[in-house]
Amino acid sequence: MRNERFAKAPPGEAAAYWAKDTANQNVGALFQGADAALPHGARPPRRRYLALWFPFLPADRLRRQAGSAATNDGGKIATGDKNRQGAPPLVFVAPVRGAMRLVAVSPEALAAGLRPQMTLADARALAPALWVVPARPDLDDAFLTRLRDDFERFTPLLAIDPPHGLVLDITGCAHLAGGEAPMAARVRQRARAAGLHVHCALAATPQAARALARFTLAAREAPLIVPEGGDRAATARLPVAALELSEGRHRTLQRAGLKRLADIIDRDSVSLASRFGAAFPARLARITGAEDIRITPERPAPPCVIDRILPEPVAREEHVEALLAGLLRDAAQRLEQAGQGGLRFTALFYRTDGVKRAVTVSVSQPTRDPALVGLLLRERLGALDDPLDPGFGFDQIRLCVGETAPLAAMQSGLPANILPATHILEAGQEDINRLADRLAARLGPEAVLKLCPRGSHLPERAAVLRPARLASAGVGWRDLAPEDPPARPLHLFRTPQPVEAMDAAPDGYPLRFRWRRMMHDVAAAEGPERLSPEWWRTLPAAAATPPDDAPADDAHPLRATRDYYRVEDREGRRFWLFRPGDAGATAARWFIHGLFP
Amino acid sequence: MENNIASCLTGTEPLDGGPSARPSPLPLRAGSDRRPHAARAGALARLKADLALRVAATPCGGADVDARQNHPPAKTGALFPPDQAAGASISRRDGHPAWLAPGALHDLFAGVADGPAAHGFAAGHAIRIAAGRPVVWAFHDMAGRELGRPHGEGLADLGLDPDALLLVRARTVPELLGAAEEAARYNAVGVVIISAWGAAKAFDLTASRRLALVAARSGVAILAVRIAADPAPGAAWSRWTVRAAASRLLEGDAPGHPAFSVTLLRHRGGAAPATWILEWDHAQRTFREGASR
């Protein structure tokens, strides 16, 4: 089962500011950097949570699948409510303590008197025509995750509330739908349209919303909305089962005649704690709305989120681009107010049929230039392997700025010729970063590389290629004496290429060698330059290396000590040859490691 | 025309004997009628020296800043005394066609085995033209597989600062050309090197013309190294074949500085086809005419 997804909020003032700030931004957007601007002692506003419970989630999932399969075959089974009356009772079974028991049922099965935890034999006795399906909690979880992704369109702060539920933190989001009631209605409508039975309730704490959604019948027909401050009264009518205590404690409460929360709500918390455990009063307080702890959303909310909710789905490319441009302008404004620049921009496209596509671009320097980011997004969209398919259109487009960094406001439109020279150089560097970003958006970040030096005498380790975005200045590059010719090749093979060497000269290098079926006569050579492996890196493998006089392992000529020669053939081509192993080795093998210009 | 103006400005126009004092294989410009008066030449030379200092003081002042720094204007006489002719540096001031000009596309063709030589020749020009500005090297994956990847230490040994190099890997030639064109639009870039492998259909006249136009507009030099491709017509300012040449050996028969045998096939400036042996001097950042052994 999943872990408890409700976690305590961080203590102290930071949490209060966090909450306050989140509420102030309209779609849960927050800037940590702006926290300090809030006045001390400000009380955070009450939060609002919408709990959804899908009581027949497995059955609904199966019907959706059967429905979509049947529609493809010609539509024998329809998923509409009217046709459900004739369907056989559907139950999901799993072995529990050695017996097949029901773990979930369909509405028809419920109507036939079947309940979860009944044995399958009892169920068959009650309803002979039974459709029995093995329970698949993994598929249910996957479906719930998809639902969560889809419901992210309403609020960025939402979490799965096991079993078979979701909690949406709609604080500060409700006005986007025109108020709390229309928002709840929209959420419910979305779930109903997906073919799901849903109970929903809106309250001031996640636990209260959850209890109301799961333990009141009123939440079934329409969203149950508890007005602000009415939590205590609304939850007082709930049965004590809403506390979701263990079997034994629940029975104890029942025996004591405490049937509803109203019966215990006013009792002394000390005596309750001594009777039902230390956690009991806190649990009660949370359900009755006296204590608020936040949900832990699946993903932390990005620093800046901007939405376009569309009354009509859009499918045309130019409309999507225009919407994106508008979103980017808004984001730029908001980032500028916060003195920040974005490093990662994600555009999320919500399709009417619940599919979500995300496209992300990264930049190397913080920016908030809408034209630049728009260009990068267009490049990325153009380079997608499977193009963005609008289907029947997108009904919501969202822009998230995933990562930000401080970026000072800049004077725009200053002519370059009155800037000092250092600014021109900086502008040049900015251009290069921009170019790298564009090329990375088009070809992929691993295609735009920079050479980074590393402090090693081994050629294959001395210079590494890293994506330009991640490149960092390390140790400097080597300096060559003016009169010396290059000592390292221009091209280096990742895997040294074996050559067939003949006629060893007295100095040890071959006088002729064959590489790639071409014979090369050596005209000049310089060497050997001996490079030993870095023992401090290869120490663990040292035990496995063969003795010195044996030739090194064919696959790993780079593991051995190497003698390098710069060799020039009669045509003037220059090679970097090496021989692994000790000079005294009987059968010397030769490799080309690089090519000189 | 450009060469004439450059030489007038630098005041290095030989006053006596003219071009005949120069080593012969260089195609000569016809510019003797523009010889300035001696007094004016002196004033110009002073102005020019002053200007060179000022330009050198700005970080990206011009394409041939290094050339000016390395070759202070001579007062009188031929640029290269006859006794140094064998190792004389070729330069823009000679109007040497092998002194590739910025703001243009240059095609460098090479056989499979001469790929490193072509890259070395291109790298030398990139160092010279970029003069500290970034160099973008668009690399065909195929070339990387066949020749090995560019090596940072080797580039540093040639004199190209690897920190100023942006490598772009492209799987296909259209990707490669697109990336190069994109890079050449930025005039903060000094030089764009393209390494293409094989005779690619995508590298046709249209592609070549596009690159040439972009280069002319932004002033960026594009050096298109075409390995394992036969020389083909294109819109390039100059077209070359590059082969490795035997180097001048150092003591103890050690291979010397990189040497190239470059053949000019076509030059839009009108230079006649010819072959030179050039040697790269990484300390002076210049090509010298080398004698093959």
Short mmCIF file of N, CA and C in Angstrom, two decimals, chain A residues 121-256:
data_model
loop_
_atom_site.label_atom_id
_atom_site.label_comp_id
_atom_site.label_asym_id
_atom_site.label_seq_id
_atom_site.Cartn_x
_atom_site.Cartn_y
_atom_site.Cartn_z
N ALA A 121 -17.61 -17.57 -2.25
CA ALA A 121 -18.66 -18.59 -2.19
C ALA A 121 -19.97 -17.96 -1.72
N ASP A 122 -19.89 -17.12 -0.68
CA ASP A 122 -21.10 -16.46 -0.19
C ASP A 122 -21.69 -15.57 -1.28
N ALA A 123 -20.81 -14.88 -1.99
CA ALA A 123 -21.27 -13.97 -3.04
C ALA A 123 -21.99 -14.74 -4.13
N ARG A 124 -21.45 -15.87 -4.50
CA ARG A 124 -22.10 -16.68 -5.54
C ARG A 124 -23.47 -17.17 -5.07
N ALA A 125 -23.58 -17.48 -3.79
CA ALA A 125 -24.87 -17.92 -3.26
C ALA A 125 -25.89 -16.80 -3.38
N LEU A 126 -25.47 -15.55 -3.17
CA LEU A 126 -26.39 -14.41 -3.25
C LEU A 126 -26.73 -14.07 -4.69
N ALA A 127 -25.71 -14.09 -5.55
CA ALA A 127 -25.92 -13.67 -6.94
C ALA A 127 -25.25 -14.70 -7.84
N PRO A 128 -26.06 -15.64 -8.34
CA PRO A 128 -25.45 -16.74 -9.13
C PRO A 128 -24.78 -16.22 -10.40
N ALA A 129 -25.40 -15.25 -11.06
CA ALA A 129 -24.79 -14.75 -12.30
C ALA A 129 -23.78 -13.67 -11.92
N LEU A 130 -22.58 -14.08 -11.66
CA LEU A 130 -21.58 -13.15 -11.14
C LEU A 130 -20.42 -13.08 -12.13
N TRP A 131 -19.94 -11.85 -12.34
CA TRP A 131 -18.76 -11.67 -13.21
C TRP A 131 -17.59 -11.47 -12.26
N VAL A 132 -16.73 -12.49 -12.22
CA VAL A 132 -15.64 -12.46 -11.24
C VAL A 132 -14.33 -12.12 -11.95
N VAL A 133 -13.65 -11.14 -11.43
CA VAL A 133 -12.40 -10.68 -12.04
C VAL A 133 -11.33 -10.62 -10.95
N PRO A 134 -10.13 -11.13 -11.21
CA PRO A 134 -9.09 -10.97 -10.18
C PRO A 134 -8.74 -9.50 -9.98
N ALA A 135 -8.53 -9.12 -8.75
CA ALA A 135 -8.21 -7.72 -8.44
C ALA A 135 -6.83 -7.39 -8.99
N ARG A 136 -6.70 -6.18 -9.53
CA ARG A 136 -5.39 -5.72 -10.04
C ARG A 136 -5.08 -4.36 -9.42
N PRO A 137 -4.60 -4.35 -8.17
CA PRO A 137 -4.34 -3.05 -7.54
C PRO A 137 -3.31 -2.22 -8.31
N ASP A 138 -2.40 -2.89 -9.02
CA ASP A 138 -1.38 -2.13 -9.76
C ASP A 138 -2.04 -1.31 -10.89
N LEU A 139 -3.02 -1.94 -11.58
CA LEU A 139 -3.69 -1.21 -12.66
C LEU A 139 -4.55 -0.09 -12.09
N ASP A 140 -5.16 -0.37 -10.91
CA ASP A 140 -5.96 0.68 -10.28
C ASP A 140 -5.08 1.88 -9.94
N ASP A 141 -3.89 1.58 -9.41
CA ASP A 141 -2.98 2.67 -9.05
C ASP A 141 -2.56 3.46 -10.29
N ALA A 142 -2.28 2.72 -11.38
CA ALA A 142 -1.86 3.40 -12.60
C ALA A 142 -2.98 4.30 -13.12
N PHE A 143 -4.20 3.81 -13.03
CA PHE A 143 -5.35 4.59 -13.48
C PHE A 143 -5.50 5.84 -12.62
N LEU A 144 -5.30 5.64 -11.32
CA LEU A 144 -5.43 6.77 -10.40
C LEU A 144 -4.35 7.82 -10.68
N THR A 145 -3.17 7.34 -11.03
CA THR A 145 -2.09 8.27 -11.37
C THR A 145 -2.44 9.07 -12.62
N ARG A 146 -3.05 8.39 -13.58
CA ARG A 146 -3.46 9.10 -14.80
C ARG A 146 -4.51 10.15 -14.48
N LEU A 147 -5.42 9.76 -13.58
CA LEU A 147 -6.45 10.71 -13.16
C LEU A 147 -5.80 11.92 -12.49
N ARG A 148 -4.81 11.62 -11.65
CA ARG A 148 -4.16 12.73 -10.95
C ARG A 148 -3.53 13.68 -11.96
N ASP A 149 -2.82 13.09 -12.96
CA ASP A 149 -2.19 13.94 -13.98
C ASP A 149 -3.23 14.80 -14.68
N ASP A 150 -4.39 14.20 -14.94
CA ASP A 150 -5.42 14.95 -15.64
C ASP A 150 -6.00 16.04 -14.74
N PHE A 151 -6.18 15.72 -13.47
CA PHE A 151 -6.79 16.68 -12.56
C PHE A 151 -5.83 17.79 -12.17
N GLU A 152 -4.57 17.62 -12.59
CA GLU A 152 -3.61 18.67 -12.34
C GLU A 152 -4.01 19.96 -13.06
N ARG A 153 -4.95 19.83 -14.01
CA ARG A 153 -5.39 21.02 -14.72
C ARG A 153 -6.12 21.99 -13.80
N PHE A 154 -6.64 21.46 -12.67
CA PHE A 154 -7.40 22.33 -11.78
C PHE A 154 -6.50 23.02 -10.76
N THR A 155 -5.50 22.33 -10.30
CA THR A 155 -4.60 22.91 -9.30
C THR A 155 -3.25 22.19 -9.38
N PRO A 156 -2.18 22.89 -9.15
CA PRO A 156 -0.89 22.19 -9.18
C PRO A 156 -0.63 21.39 -7.90
N LEU A 157 -1.41 21.67 -6.84
CA LEU A 157 -1.16 20.98 -5.57
C LEU A 157 -2.23 19.91 -5.39
N LEU A 158 -1.89 18.71 -5.72
CA LEU A 158 -2.84 17.63 -5.49
C LEU A 158 -2.08 16.35 -5.20
N ALA A 159 -2.75 15.44 -4.52
CA ALA A 159 -2.10 14.21 -4.11
C ALA A 159 -3.08 13.07 -4.19
N ILE A 160 -2.53 11.89 -4.36
CA ILE A 160 -3.37 10.70 -4.32
C ILE A 160 -3.68 10.43 -2.86
N ASP A 161 -4.93 10.09 -2.61
CA ASP A 161 -5.39 9.87 -1.24
C ASP A 161 -5.87 8.43 -1.18
N PRO A 162 -5.01 7.50 -0.83
CA PRO A 162 -5.39 6.09 -0.94
C PRO A 162 -6.42 5.72 0.12
N PRO A 163 -7.26 4.77 -0.13
CA PRO A 163 -7.41 4.09 -1.41
C PRO A 163 -8.41 4.82 -2.30
N HIS A 164 -8.12 4.85 -3.58
CA HIS A 164 -9.08 5.28 -4.61
C HIS A 164 -9.57 6.71 -4.41
N GLY A 165 -8.69 7.58 -4.03
CA GLY A 165 -9.14 8.96 -3.86
C GLY A 165 -8.06 9.95 -4.25
N LEU A 166 -8.49 11.20 -4.39
CA LEU A 166 -7.56 12.30 -4.67
C LEU A 166 -7.90 13.45 -3.74
N VAL A 167 -6.91 14.22 -3.38
CA VAL A 167 -7.17 15.46 -2.66
C VAL A 167 -6.57 16.60 -3.46
N LEU A 168 -7.40 17.60 -3.74
CA LEU A 168 -6.94 18.77 -4.50
C LEU A 168 -6.91 19.96 -3.55
N ASP A 169 -5.80 20.61 -3.48
CA ASP A 169 -5.71 21.85 -2.70
C ASP A 169 -6.10 22.98 -3.65
N ILE A 170 -7.33 23.46 -3.51
CA ILE A 170 -7.80 24.46 -4.49
C ILE A 170 -7.74 25.86 -3.92
N THR A 171 -6.98 26.03 -2.85
CA THR A 171 -6.82 27.36 -2.29
C THR A 171 -6.33 28.31 -3.36
N GLY A 172 -7.06 29.37 -3.58
CA GLY A 172 -6.62 30.38 -4.54
C GLY A 172 -6.82 29.99 -5.99
N CYS A 173 -7.40 28.84 -6.24
CA CYS A 173 -7.63 28.43 -7.64
C CYS A 173 -9.10 28.52 -8.02
N ALA A 174 -9.96 28.59 -7.01
CA ALA A 174 -11.39 28.41 -7.28
C ALA A 174 -11.92 29.51 -8.18
N HIS A 175 -11.37 30.72 -8.05
CA HIS A 175 -11.92 31.81 -8.84
C HIS A 175 -11.73 31.59 -10.33
N LEU A 176 -10.80 30.74 -10.71
CA LEU A 176 -10.56 30.47 -12.13
C LEU A 176 -11.78 29.80 -12.75
N ALA A 177 -12.52 29.05 -11.94
CA ALA A 177 -13.72 28.40 -12.45
C ALA A 177 -14.96 29.20 -12.10
N GLY A 178 -14.77 30.32 -11.42
CA GLY A 178 -15.92 31.16 -11.10
C GLY A 178 -16.43 30.96 -9.69
N GLY A 179 -15.62 30.37 -8.82
CA GLY A 179 -16.07 30.16 -7.44
C GLY A 179 -15.90 28.71 -7.03
N GLU A 180 -16.14 28.47 -5.76
CA GLU A 180 -15.91 27.11 -5.26
C GLU A 180 -16.93 26.12 -5.81
N ALA A 181 -18.17 26.52 -5.83
CA ALA A 181 -19.20 25.59 -6.29
C ALA A 181 -19.02 25.23 -7.76
N PRO A 182 -18.82 26.23 -8.64
CA PRO A 182 -18.58 25.84 -10.04
C PRO A 182 -17.31 25.01 -10.20
N MET A 183 -16.29 25.32 -9.39
CA MET A 183 -15.05 24.55 -9.47
C MET A 183 -15.32 23.09 -9.11
N ALA A 184 -16.00 22.87 -8.00
CA ALA A 184 -16.31 21.50 -7.58
C ALA A 184 -17.18 20.81 -8.63
N ALA A 185 -18.10 21.57 -9.19
CA ALA A 185 -18.97 20.98 -10.20
C ALA A 185 -18.16 20.58 -11.43
N ARG A 186 -17.20 21.42 -11.78
CA ARG A 186 -16.37 21.11 -12.96
C ARG A 186 -15.54 19.86 -12.72
N VAL A 187 -14.98 19.79 -11.51
CA VAL A 187 -14.15 18.62 -11.19
C VAL A 187 -15.02 17.36 -11.26
N ARG A 188 -16.19 17.47 -10.67
CA ARG A 188 -17.07 16.31 -10.65
C ARG A 188 -17.49 15.94 -12.08
N GLN A 189 -17.79 16.96 -12.87
CA GLN A 189 -18.23 16.73 -14.24
C GLN A 189 -17.12 16.02 -15.03
N ARG A 190 -15.88 16.42 -14.77
CA ARG A 190 -14.75 15.82 -15.48
C ARG A 190 -14.66 14.33 -15.13
N ALA A 191 -14.83 14.02 -13.85
CA ALA A 191 -14.76 12.62 -13.43
C ALA A 191 -15.93 11.83 -14.01
N ARG A 192 -17.11 12.43 -14.01
CA ARG A 192 -18.28 11.75 -14.55
C ARG A 192 -18.10 11.49 -16.05
N ALA A 193 -17.53 12.47 -16.73
CA ALA A 193 -17.33 12.32 -18.17
C ALA A 193 -16.35 11.20 -18.46
N ALA A 194 -15.44 10.93 -17.53
CA ALA A 194 -14.50 9.83 -17.72
C ALA A 194 -15.14 8.50 -17.35
N GLY A 195 -16.43 8.50 -17.01
CA GLY A 195 -17.13 7.26 -16.69
C GLY A 195 -16.89 6.80 -15.27
N LEU A 196 -16.64 7.71 -14.37
CA LEU A 196 -16.32 7.33 -12.99
C LEU A 196 -17.46 7.73 -12.06
N HIS A 197 -17.72 6.87 -11.10
CA HIS A 197 -18.57 7.27 -9.99
C HIS A 197 -17.70 8.08 -9.05
N VAL A 198 -18.21 9.17 -8.57
CA VAL A 198 -17.35 10.00 -7.74
C VAL A 198 -18.16 10.64 -6.62
N HIS A 199 -17.53 10.71 -5.47
CA HIS A 199 -18.06 11.48 -4.35
C HIS A 199 -17.11 12.63 -4.14
N CYS A 200 -17.61 13.82 -3.96
CA CYS A 200 -16.66 14.87 -3.64
C CYS A 200 -17.18 15.81 -2.57
N ALA A 201 -16.22 16.28 -1.83
CA ALA A 201 -16.55 17.18 -0.73
C ALA A 201 -15.46 18.22 -0.60
N LEU A 202 -15.88 19.43 -0.23
CA LEU A 202 -14.95 20.54 -0.11
C LEU A 202 -14.95 21.01 1.34
N ALA A 203 -13.78 21.05 1.96
CA ALA A 203 -13.72 21.46 3.36
C ALA A 203 -12.40 22.16 3.62
N ALA A 204 -12.17 22.51 4.89
CA ALA A 204 -10.99 23.33 5.21
C ALA A 204 -9.76 22.51 5.53
N THR A 205 -9.92 21.22 5.78
CA THR A 205 -8.73 20.38 5.96
C THR A 205 -8.87 19.17 5.05
N PRO A 206 -7.78 18.59 4.66
CA PRO A 206 -7.87 17.41 3.79
C PRO A 206 -8.62 16.27 4.46
N GLN A 207 -8.42 16.13 5.78
CA GLN A 207 -9.06 15.01 6.48
C GLN A 207 -10.57 15.21 6.56
N ALA A 208 -10.98 16.45 6.79
CA ALA A 208 -12.42 16.71 6.85
C ALA A 208 -13.04 16.44 5.49
N ALA A 209 -12.39 16.91 4.43
CA ALA A 209 -12.92 16.70 3.08
C ALA A 209 -12.99 15.22 2.78
N ARG A 210 -11.95 14.51 3.18
CA ARG A 210 -11.92 13.07 2.92
C ARG A 210 -13.05 12.36 3.66
N ALA A 211 -13.22 12.69 4.94
CA ALA A 211 -14.25 12.03 5.73
C ALA A 211 -15.63 12.33 5.17
N LEU A 212 -15.83 13.58 4.76
CA LEU A 212 -17.14 13.95 4.23
C LEU A 212 -17.40 13.26 2.89
N ALA A 213 -16.36 13.14 2.08
CA ALA A 213 -16.54 12.51 0.77
C ALA A 213 -16.86 11.03 0.94
N ARG A 214 -16.27 10.41 1.93
CA ARG A 214 -16.39 8.96 2.02
C ARG A 214 -17.51 8.50 2.94
N PHE A 215 -17.94 9.36 3.85
CA PHE A 215 -18.90 8.87 4.85
C PHE A 215 -20.21 9.64 4.85
N THR A 216 -20.49 10.40 3.81
CA THR A 216 -21.81 11.01 3.72
C THR A 216 -22.42 10.65 2.38
N LEU A 217 -23.70 10.46 2.38
CA LEU A 217 -24.39 10.18 1.13
C LEU A 217 -24.56 11.45 0.31
N ALA A 218 -24.55 12.60 1.00
CA ALA A 218 -24.77 13.87 0.30
C ALA A 218 -23.67 14.12 -0.72
N ALA A 219 -22.49 13.60 -0.46
CA ALA A 219 -21.36 13.84 -1.37
C ALA A 219 -21.50 13.07 -2.67
N ARG A 220 -22.50 12.13 -2.72
CA ARG A 220 -22.59 11.28 -3.89
C ARG A 220 -23.27 12.00 -5.05
N GLU A 221 -24.36 12.68 -4.76
CA GLU A 221 -25.17 13.24 -5.83
C GLU A 221 -24.60 14.55 -6.36
N ALA A 222 -24.05 15.36 -5.47
CA ALA A 222 -23.51 16.65 -5.88
C ALA A 222 -22.34 16.96 -4.95
N PRO A 223 -21.47 17.84 -5.35
CA PRO A 223 -20.36 18.16 -4.45
C PRO A 223 -20.88 18.73 -3.14
N LEU A 224 -20.35 18.22 -2.06
CA LEU A 224 -20.74 18.69 -0.74
C LEU A 224 -19.78 19.81 -0.35
N ILE A 225 -20.28 21.01 -0.23
CA ILE A 225 -19.39 22.14 0.05
C ILE A 225 -19.66 22.66 1.45
N VAL A 226 -18.64 22.57 2.27
CA VAL A 226 -18.75 23.06 3.63
C VAL A 226 -18.36 24.52 3.61
N PRO A 227 -19.24 25.44 4.02
CA PRO A 227 -18.84 26.85 4.02
C PRO A 227 -17.71 27.08 5.02
N GLU A 228 -16.98 28.14 4.80
CA GLU A 228 -15.83 28.41 5.67
C GLU A 228 -16.29 28.54 7.11
N GLY A 229 -15.60 27.86 8.00
CA GLY A 229 -15.97 27.89 9.41
C GLY A 229 -17.05 26.90 9.78
N GLY A 230 -17.59 26.19 8.80
CA GLY A 230 -18.68 25.26 9.11
C GLY A 230 -18.22 23.83 9.27
N ASP A 231 -16.92 23.63 9.33
CA ASP A 231 -16.41 22.26 9.35
C ASP A 231 -16.89 21.48 10.57
N ARG A 232 -16.86 22.14 11.70
CA ARG A 232 -17.20 21.45 12.94
C ARG A 232 -18.64 20.96 12.90
N ALA A 233 -19.50 21.82 12.45
CA ALA A 233 -20.91 21.44 12.40
C ALA A 233 -21.13 20.34 11.37
N ALA A 234 -20.45 20.45 10.23
CA ALA A 234 -20.67 19.48 9.16
C ALA A 234 -20.15 18.11 9.56
N THR A 235 -19.00 18.08 10.22
CA THR A 235 -18.40 16.78 10.52
C THR A 235 -19.00 16.17 11.78
N ALA A 236 -19.68 16.96 12.59
CA ALA A 236 -20.22 16.42 13.83
C ALA A 236 -21.23 15.31 13.55
N ARG A 237 -21.88 15.39 12.38
CA ARG A 237 -22.91 14.39 12.08
C ARG A 237 -22.32 13.08 11.56
N LEU A 238 -21.01 13.06 11.29
CA LEU A 238 -20.39 11.87 10.69
C LEU A 238 -20.38 10.73 11.70
N PRO A 239 -20.48 9.49 11.21
CA PRO A 239 -20.33 8.36 12.12
C PRO A 239 -18.88 8.24 12.59
N VAL A 240 -18.67 7.56 13.71
CA VAL A 240 -17.30 7.46 14.22
C VAL A 240 -16.40 6.66 13.28
N ALA A 241 -17.02 5.90 12.38
CA ALA A 241 -16.21 5.16 11.40
C ALA A 241 -15.33 6.12 10.58
N ALA A 242 -15.77 7.37 10.47
CA ALA A 242 -15.00 8.35 9.70
C ALA A 242 -13.63 8.60 10.30
N LEU A 243 -13.46 8.23 11.55
CA LEU A 243 -12.13 8.38 12.16
C LEU A 243 -11.15 7.35 11.62
N GLU A 244 -11.69 6.30 11.00
CA GLU A 244 -10.89 5.23 10.41
C GLU A 244 -9.92 4.65 11.43
N LEU A 245 -10.48 4.26 12.55
CA LEU A 245 -9.67 3.65 13.61
C LEU A 245 -9.50 2.16 13.32
N SER A 246 -8.71 1.52 14.14
CA SER A 246 -8.57 0.08 14.01
C SER A 246 -9.89 -0.58 14.43
N GLU A 247 -10.05 -1.81 14.00
CA GLU A 247 -11.29 -2.56 14.26
C GLU A 247 -11.64 -2.54 15.75
N GLY A 248 -10.64 -2.83 16.58
CA GLY A 248 -10.88 -2.95 18.03
C GLY A 248 -11.34 -1.64 18.63
N ARG A 249 -10.67 -0.56 18.30
CA ARG A 249 -11.01 0.74 18.88
C ARG A 249 -12.38 1.20 18.41
N HIS A 250 -12.67 0.90 17.14
CA HIS A 250 -13.97 1.26 16.60
C HIS A 250 -15.07 0.57 17.39
N ARG A 251 -14.84 -0.73 17.67
CA ARG A 251 -15.84 -1.48 18.42
C ARG A 251 -15.99 -0.89 19.82
N THR A 252 -14.88 -0.52 20.42
CA THR A 252 -14.94 0.06 21.76
C THR A 252 -15.81 1.32 21.77
N LEU A 253 -15.62 2.16 20.77
CA LEU A 253 -16.44 3.38 20.67
C LEU A 253 -17.91 3.02 20.53
N GLN A 254 -18.19 2.05 19.66
CA GLN A 254 -19.56 1.63 19.43
C GLN A 254 -20.20 1.14 20.73
N ARG A 255 -19.42 0.32 21.47
CA ARG A 255 -19.96 -0.25 22.71
C ARG A 255 -20.24 0.83 23.74
N ALA A 256 -19.40 1.88 23.69
CA ALA A 256 -19.61 2.96 24.65
C ALA A 256 -20.78 3.84 24.25
#
